[in-house]
mmCIF file with all atom_site columns, C-alpha atoms in Angstrom:
data_model
loop_
_atom_site.group_PDB
_atom_site.id
_atom_site.type_symbol
_atom_site.label_atom_id
_atom_site.label_alt_id
_atom_site.label_comp_id
_atom_site.label_asym_id
_atom_site.label_entity_id
_atom_site.label_seq_id
_atom_site.pdbx_PDB_ins_code
_atom_site.Cartn_x
_atom_site.Cartn_y
_atom_site.Cartn_z
_atom_site.occupancy
_atom_site.B_iso_or_equiv
_atom_site.pdbx_formal_charge
_atom_site.auth_seq_id
_atom_site.auth_comp_id
_atom_site.auth_asym_id
_atom_site.auth_atom_id
_atom_site.pdbx_PDB_model_num
ATOM 1   C CA . UNK A 1 1   ? 140.341 29.605 240.220 1.00 51.00 ? 29  UNK A CA 1
ATOM 2   C CA . UNK A 1 2   ? 138.348 26.371 241.206 1.00 50.00 ? 30  UNK A CA 1
ATOM 3   C CA . UNK A 1 3   ? 135.440 24.946 239.882 1.00 50.00 ? 31  UNK A CA 1
ATOM 4   C CA . UNK A 1 4   ? 134.208 22.069 242.465 1.00 55.00 ? 32  UNK A CA 1
ATOM 5   C CA . UNK A 1 5   ? 133.462 20.381 239.041 1.00 55.00 ? 33  UNK A CA 1
ATOM 6   C CA . UNK A 1 6   ? 136.510 20.366 237.629 1.00 50.00 ? 34  UNK A CA 1
ATOM 7   C CA . UNK A 1 7   ? 138.724 18.316 239.976 1.00 56.00 ? 35  UNK A CA 1
ATOM 8   C CA . UNK A 1 8   ? 142.370 19.710 239.861 1.00 56.00 ? 36  UNK A CA 1
ATOM 9   C CA . UNK A 1 9   ? 143.135 23.388 240.592 1.00 58.00 ? 37  UNK A CA 1
ATOM 10  C CA . UNK A 1 10  ? 144.559 26.592 239.201 1.00 66.00 ? 38  UNK A CA 1
ATOM 11  C CA . UNK A 1 11  ? 145.997 27.085 235.335 1.00 71.00 ? 39  UNK A CA 1
ATOM 12  C CA . UNK A 1 12  ? 144.290 23.441 234.718 1.00 69.00 ? 40  UNK A CA 1
ATOM 13  C CA . UNK A 1 13  ? 140.711 24.823 235.549 1.00 58.00 ? 41  UNK A CA 1
ATOM 14  C CA . UNK A 1 14  ? 141.140 28.280 234.149 1.00 68.00 ? 42  UNK A CA 1
ATOM 15  C CA . UNK A 1 15  ? 142.031 26.214 230.794 1.00 71.00 ? 43  UNK A CA 1
ATOM 16  C CA . UNK A 1 16  ? 139.119 23.908 230.758 1.00 65.00 ? 44  UNK A CA 1
ATOM 17  C CA . UNK A 1 17  ? 136.676 26.928 231.582 1.00 64.00 ? 45  UNK A CA 1
ATOM 18  C CA . UNK A 1 18  ? 138.030 28.754 228.716 1.00 71.00 ? 46  UNK A CA 1
ATOM 19  C CA . UNK A 1 19  ? 137.906 26.127 226.170 1.00 70.00 ? 47  UNK A CA 1
ATOM 20  C CA . UNK A 1 20  ? 134.303 25.073 227.055 1.00 63.00 ? 48  UNK A CA 1
ATOM 21  C CA . UNK A 1 21  ? 133.262 29.079 226.816 1.00 64.00 ? 49  UNK A CA 1
ATOM 22  C CA . UNK A 1 22  ? 135.217 28.926 223.589 1.00 64.00 ? 50  UNK A CA 1
ATOM 23  C CA . UNK A 1 23  ? 132.855 26.145 222.298 1.00 60.00 ? 51  UNK A CA 1
ATOM 24  C CA . UNK A 1 24  ? 130.187 27.559 223.641 1.00 60.00 ? 52  UNK A CA 1
ATOM 25  C CA . UNK A 1 25  ? 130.674 30.764 221.585 1.00 59.00 ? 53  UNK A CA 1
ATOM 26  C CA . UNK A 1 26  ? 131.404 28.718 218.560 1.00 59.00 ? 54  UNK A CA 1
ATOM 27  C CA . UNK A 1 27  ? 128.371 26.795 218.513 1.00 58.00 ? 55  UNK A CA 1
ATOM 28  C CA . UNK A 1 28  ? 126.195 29.998 217.764 1.00 59.00 ? 56  UNK A CA 1
ATOM 29  C CA . UNK A 1 29  ? 125.207 29.198 214.288 1.00 63.00 ? 57  UNK A CA 1
ATOM 30  C CA . UNK A 1 30  ? 124.864 31.873 211.959 1.00 67.00 ? 58  UNK A CA 1
ATOM 31  C CA . UNK A 1 31  ? 121.408 32.327 211.831 1.00 73.00 ? 59  UNK A CA 1
ATOM 32  C CA . UNK A 1 32  ? 121.181 32.606 215.104 1.00 82.00 ? 60  UNK A CA 1
ATOM 33  C CA . UNK A 1 33  ? 124.038 34.843 215.426 1.00 82.00 ? 61  UNK A CA 1
ATOM 34  C CA . UNK A 1 34  ? 121.706 36.958 213.167 1.00 86.00 ? 62  UNK A CA 1
ATOM 35  C CA . UNK A 1 35  ? 118.576 36.758 215.487 1.00 90.00 ? 63  UNK A CA 1
ATOM 36  C CA . UNK A 1 36  ? 120.885 38.065 218.671 1.00 90.00 ? 64  UNK A CA 1
ATOM 37  C CA . UNK A 1 37  ? 121.895 40.588 217.234 1.00 92.00 ? 65  UNK A CA 1
ATOM 38  C CA . UNK A 1 38  ? 118.740 41.953 216.195 1.00 92.00 ? 66  UNK A CA 1
ATOM 39  C CA . UNK A 1 39  ? 117.721 40.903 219.345 1.00 95.00 ? 67  UNK A CA 1
ATOM 40  C CA . UNK A 1 40  ? 120.406 42.679 221.372 1.00 95.00 ? 68  UNK A CA 1
ATOM 41  C CA . UNK A 1 41  ? 120.156 45.656 219.331 1.00 94.00 ? 69  UNK A CA 1
ATOM 42  C CA . UNK A 1 42  ? 116.412 45.948 220.088 1.00 96.00 ? 70  UNK A CA 1
ATOM 43  C CA . UNK A 1 43  ? 116.808 45.604 223.743 1.00 96.00 ? 71  UNK A CA 1
ATOM 44  C CA . UNK A 1 44  ? 119.543 48.070 224.380 1.00 95.00 ? 72  UNK A CA 1
ATOM 45  C CA . UNK A 1 45  ? 117.655 50.637 221.717 1.00 94.00 ? 73  UNK A CA 1
ATOM 46  C CA . UNK A 1 46  ? 114.479 50.622 224.134 1.00 95.00 ? 74  UNK A CA 1
ATOM 47  C CA . UNK A 1 47  ? 116.393 50.666 227.241 1.00 95.00 ? 75  UNK A CA 1
ATOM 48  C CA . UNK A 1 48  ? 118.344 53.382 225.825 1.00 92.00 ? 76  UNK A CA 1
ATOM 49  C CA . UNK A 1 49  ? 115.032 55.607 223.758 1.00 93.00 ? 77  UNK A CA 1
ATOM 50  C CA . UNK A 1 50  ? 117.232 55.260 220.562 1.00 91.00 ? 78  UNK A CA 1
ATOM 51  C CA . UNK A 1 51  ? 116.228 54.496 217.873 1.00 90.00 ? 79  UNK A CA 1
ATOM 52  C CA . UNK A 1 52  ? 117.322 51.211 215.869 1.00 89.00 ? 80  UNK A CA 1
ATOM 53  C CA . UNK A 1 53  ? 117.698 53.281 212.974 1.00 87.00 ? 81  UNK A CA 1
ATOM 54  C CA . UNK A 1 54  ? 119.428 55.827 214.195 1.00 86.00 ? 82  UNK A CA 1
ATOM 55  C CA . UNK A 1 55  ? 122.020 52.693 215.693 1.00 83.00 ? 83  UNK A CA 1
ATOM 56  C CA . UNK A 1 56  ? 122.181 50.917 212.390 1.00 75.00 ? 84  UNK A CA 1
ATOM 57  C CA . UNK A 1 57  ? 123.320 53.674 210.246 1.00 66.00 ? 85  UNK A CA 1
ATOM 58  C CA . UNK A 1 58  ? 125.727 55.593 211.993 1.00 59.00 ? 86  UNK A CA 1
ATOM 59  C CA . UNK A 1 59  ? 124.431 58.132 214.153 1.00 62.00 ? 87  UNK A CA 1
ATOM 60  C CA . UNK A 1 60  ? 126.762 60.417 215.733 1.00 68.00 ? 88  UNK A CA 1
ATOM 61  C CA . UNK A 1 61  ? 124.286 62.027 218.945 1.00 76.00 ? 89  UNK A CA 1
ATOM 62  C CA . UNK A 1 62  ? 126.432 60.368 222.251 1.00 78.00 ? 90  UNK A CA 1
ATOM 63  C CA . UNK A 1 63  ? 123.240 58.610 223.520 1.00 84.00 ? 91  UNK A CA 1
ATOM 64  C CA . UNK A 1 64  ? 123.371 57.061 219.532 1.00 86.00 ? 92  UNK A CA 1
ATOM 65  C CA . UNK A 1 65  ? 127.543 55.838 220.078 1.00 81.00 ? 93  UNK A CA 1
ATOM 66  C CA . UNK A 1 66  ? 126.824 54.779 223.818 1.00 85.00 ? 94  UNK A CA 1
ATOM 67  C CA . UNK A 1 67  ? 124.370 52.437 222.355 1.00 88.00 ? 95  UNK A CA 1
ATOM 68  C CA . UNK A 1 68  ? 126.234 51.540 219.973 1.00 86.00 ? 96  UNK A CA 1
ATOM 69  C CA . UNK A 1 69  ? 128.883 50.287 222.289 1.00 85.00 ? 97  UNK A CA 1
ATOM 70  C CA . UNK A 1 70  ? 126.961 48.656 224.782 1.00 90.00 ? 98  UNK A CA 1
ATOM 71  C CA . UNK A 1 71  ? 125.510 46.698 222.023 1.00 91.00 ? 99  UNK A CA 1
ATOM 72  C CA . UNK A 1 72  ? 129.495 45.609 220.717 1.00 90.00 ? 100 UNK A CA 1
ATOM 73  C CA . UNK A 1 73  ? 130.148 44.853 224.104 1.00 88.00 ? 101 UNK A CA 1
ATOM 74  C CA . UNK A 1 74  ? 127.197 42.708 224.894 1.00 91.00 ? 102 UNK A CA 1
ATOM 75  C CA . UNK A 1 75  ? 127.588 41.107 221.854 1.00 91.00 ? 103 UNK A CA 1
ATOM 76  C CA . UNK A 1 76  ? 131.739 40.101 221.827 1.00 87.00 ? 104 UNK A CA 1
ATOM 77  C CA . UNK A 1 77  ? 131.737 39.681 226.048 1.00 85.00 ? 105 UNK A CA 1
ATOM 78  C CA . UNK A 1 78  ? 128.539 37.416 225.764 1.00 87.00 ? 106 UNK A CA 1
ATOM 79  C CA . UNK A 1 79  ? 128.463 35.651 222.261 1.00 86.00 ? 107 UNK A CA 1
ATOM 80  C CA . UNK A 1 80  ? 131.445 36.428 220.601 1.00 85.00 ? 108 UNK A CA 1
ATOM 81  C CA . UNK A 1 81  ? 130.822 37.873 217.579 1.00 88.00 ? 109 UNK A CA 1
ATOM 82  C CA . UNK A 1 82  ? 133.366 39.150 215.964 1.00 87.00 ? 110 UNK A CA 1
ATOM 83  C CA . UNK A 1 83  ? 133.475 43.466 215.601 1.00 88.00 ? 111 UNK A CA 1
ATOM 84  C CA . UNK A 1 84  ? 133.769 42.743 212.015 1.00 89.00 ? 112 UNK A CA 1
ATOM 85  C CA . UNK A 1 85  ? 129.797 41.319 212.416 1.00 89.00 ? 113 UNK A CA 1
ATOM 86  C CA . UNK A 1 86  ? 128.723 43.555 214.813 1.00 90.00 ? 114 UNK A CA 1
ATOM 87  C CA . UNK A 1 87  ? 130.044 47.095 212.250 1.00 89.00 ? 115 UNK A CA 1
ATOM 88  C CA . UNK A 1 88  ? 127.858 44.822 209.581 1.00 88.00 ? 116 UNK A CA 1
ATOM 89  C CA . UNK A 1 89  ? 125.489 44.938 211.390 1.00 87.00 ? 117 UNK A CA 1
ATOM 90  C CA . UNK A 1 90  ? 125.525 48.399 213.158 1.00 86.00 ? 118 UNK A CA 1
ATOM 91  C CA . UNK A 1 91  ? 126.243 50.751 209.573 1.00 83.00 ? 119 UNK A CA 1
ATOM 92  C CA . UNK A 1 92  ? 129.715 51.316 211.099 1.00 85.00 ? 120 UNK A CA 1
ATOM 93  C CA . UNK A 1 93  ? 133.115 49.838 210.401 1.00 87.00 ? 121 UNK A CA 1
ATOM 94  C CA . UNK A 1 94  ? 135.098 47.488 212.303 1.00 89.00 ? 122 UNK A CA 1
ATOM 95  C CA . UNK A 1 95  ? 137.494 49.955 213.516 1.00 89.00 ? 123 UNK A CA 1
ATOM 96  C CA . UNK A 1 96  ? 134.658 52.030 214.978 1.00 86.00 ? 124 UNK A CA 1
ATOM 97  C CA . UNK A 1 97  ? 133.250 50.023 216.527 1.00 86.00 ? 125 UNK A CA 1
ATOM 98  C CA . UNK A 1 98  ? 136.964 49.198 218.267 1.00 86.00 ? 126 UNK A CA 1
ATOM 99  C CA . UNK A 1 99  ? 137.624 53.270 218.596 1.00 86.00 ? 127 UNK A CA 1
ATOM 100 C CA . UNK A 1 100 ? 133.708 52.895 220.681 1.00 79.00 ? 128 UNK A CA 1
ATOM 101 C CA . UNK A 1 101 ? 134.515 49.842 222.936 1.00 77.00 ? 129 UNK A CA 1
ATOM 102 C CA . UNK A 1 102 ? 137.659 51.278 224.139 1.00 80.00 ? 130 UNK A CA 1
ATOM 103 C CA . UNK A 1 103 ? 136.204 54.650 224.782 1.00 75.00 ? 131 UNK A CA 1
ATOM 104 C CA . UNK A 1 104 ? 133.428 53.300 226.458 1.00 70.00 ? 132 UNK A CA 1
ATOM 105 C CA . UNK A 1 105 ? 136.448 51.231 228.697 1.00 71.00 ? 133 UNK A CA 1
ATOM 106 C CA . UNK A 1 106 ? 137.976 54.382 229.680 1.00 67.00 ? 134 UNK A CA 1
#
């Protein structure tokens, strides 16, 4: 891995980039995370044709589960938000969020 902004190469550059990524994720304050969670839920629900109300209490329809999984993937991958925090905002358990992410990944 290389990045012309960082002198060196290989494992050193990878480590620096990973540390920078972690710092960005940690900079999200609690209120900002809540806002981002709401924003992502609304965005994916609108695109999927699923109501926010269906996603939050743990609806079981396939497209609702799919939307919930997309929400989880985006929030974990892009913003470093924990499964527990996502679960609390979509009306599911942490293990349910983990399982639907696993299903979507396969």
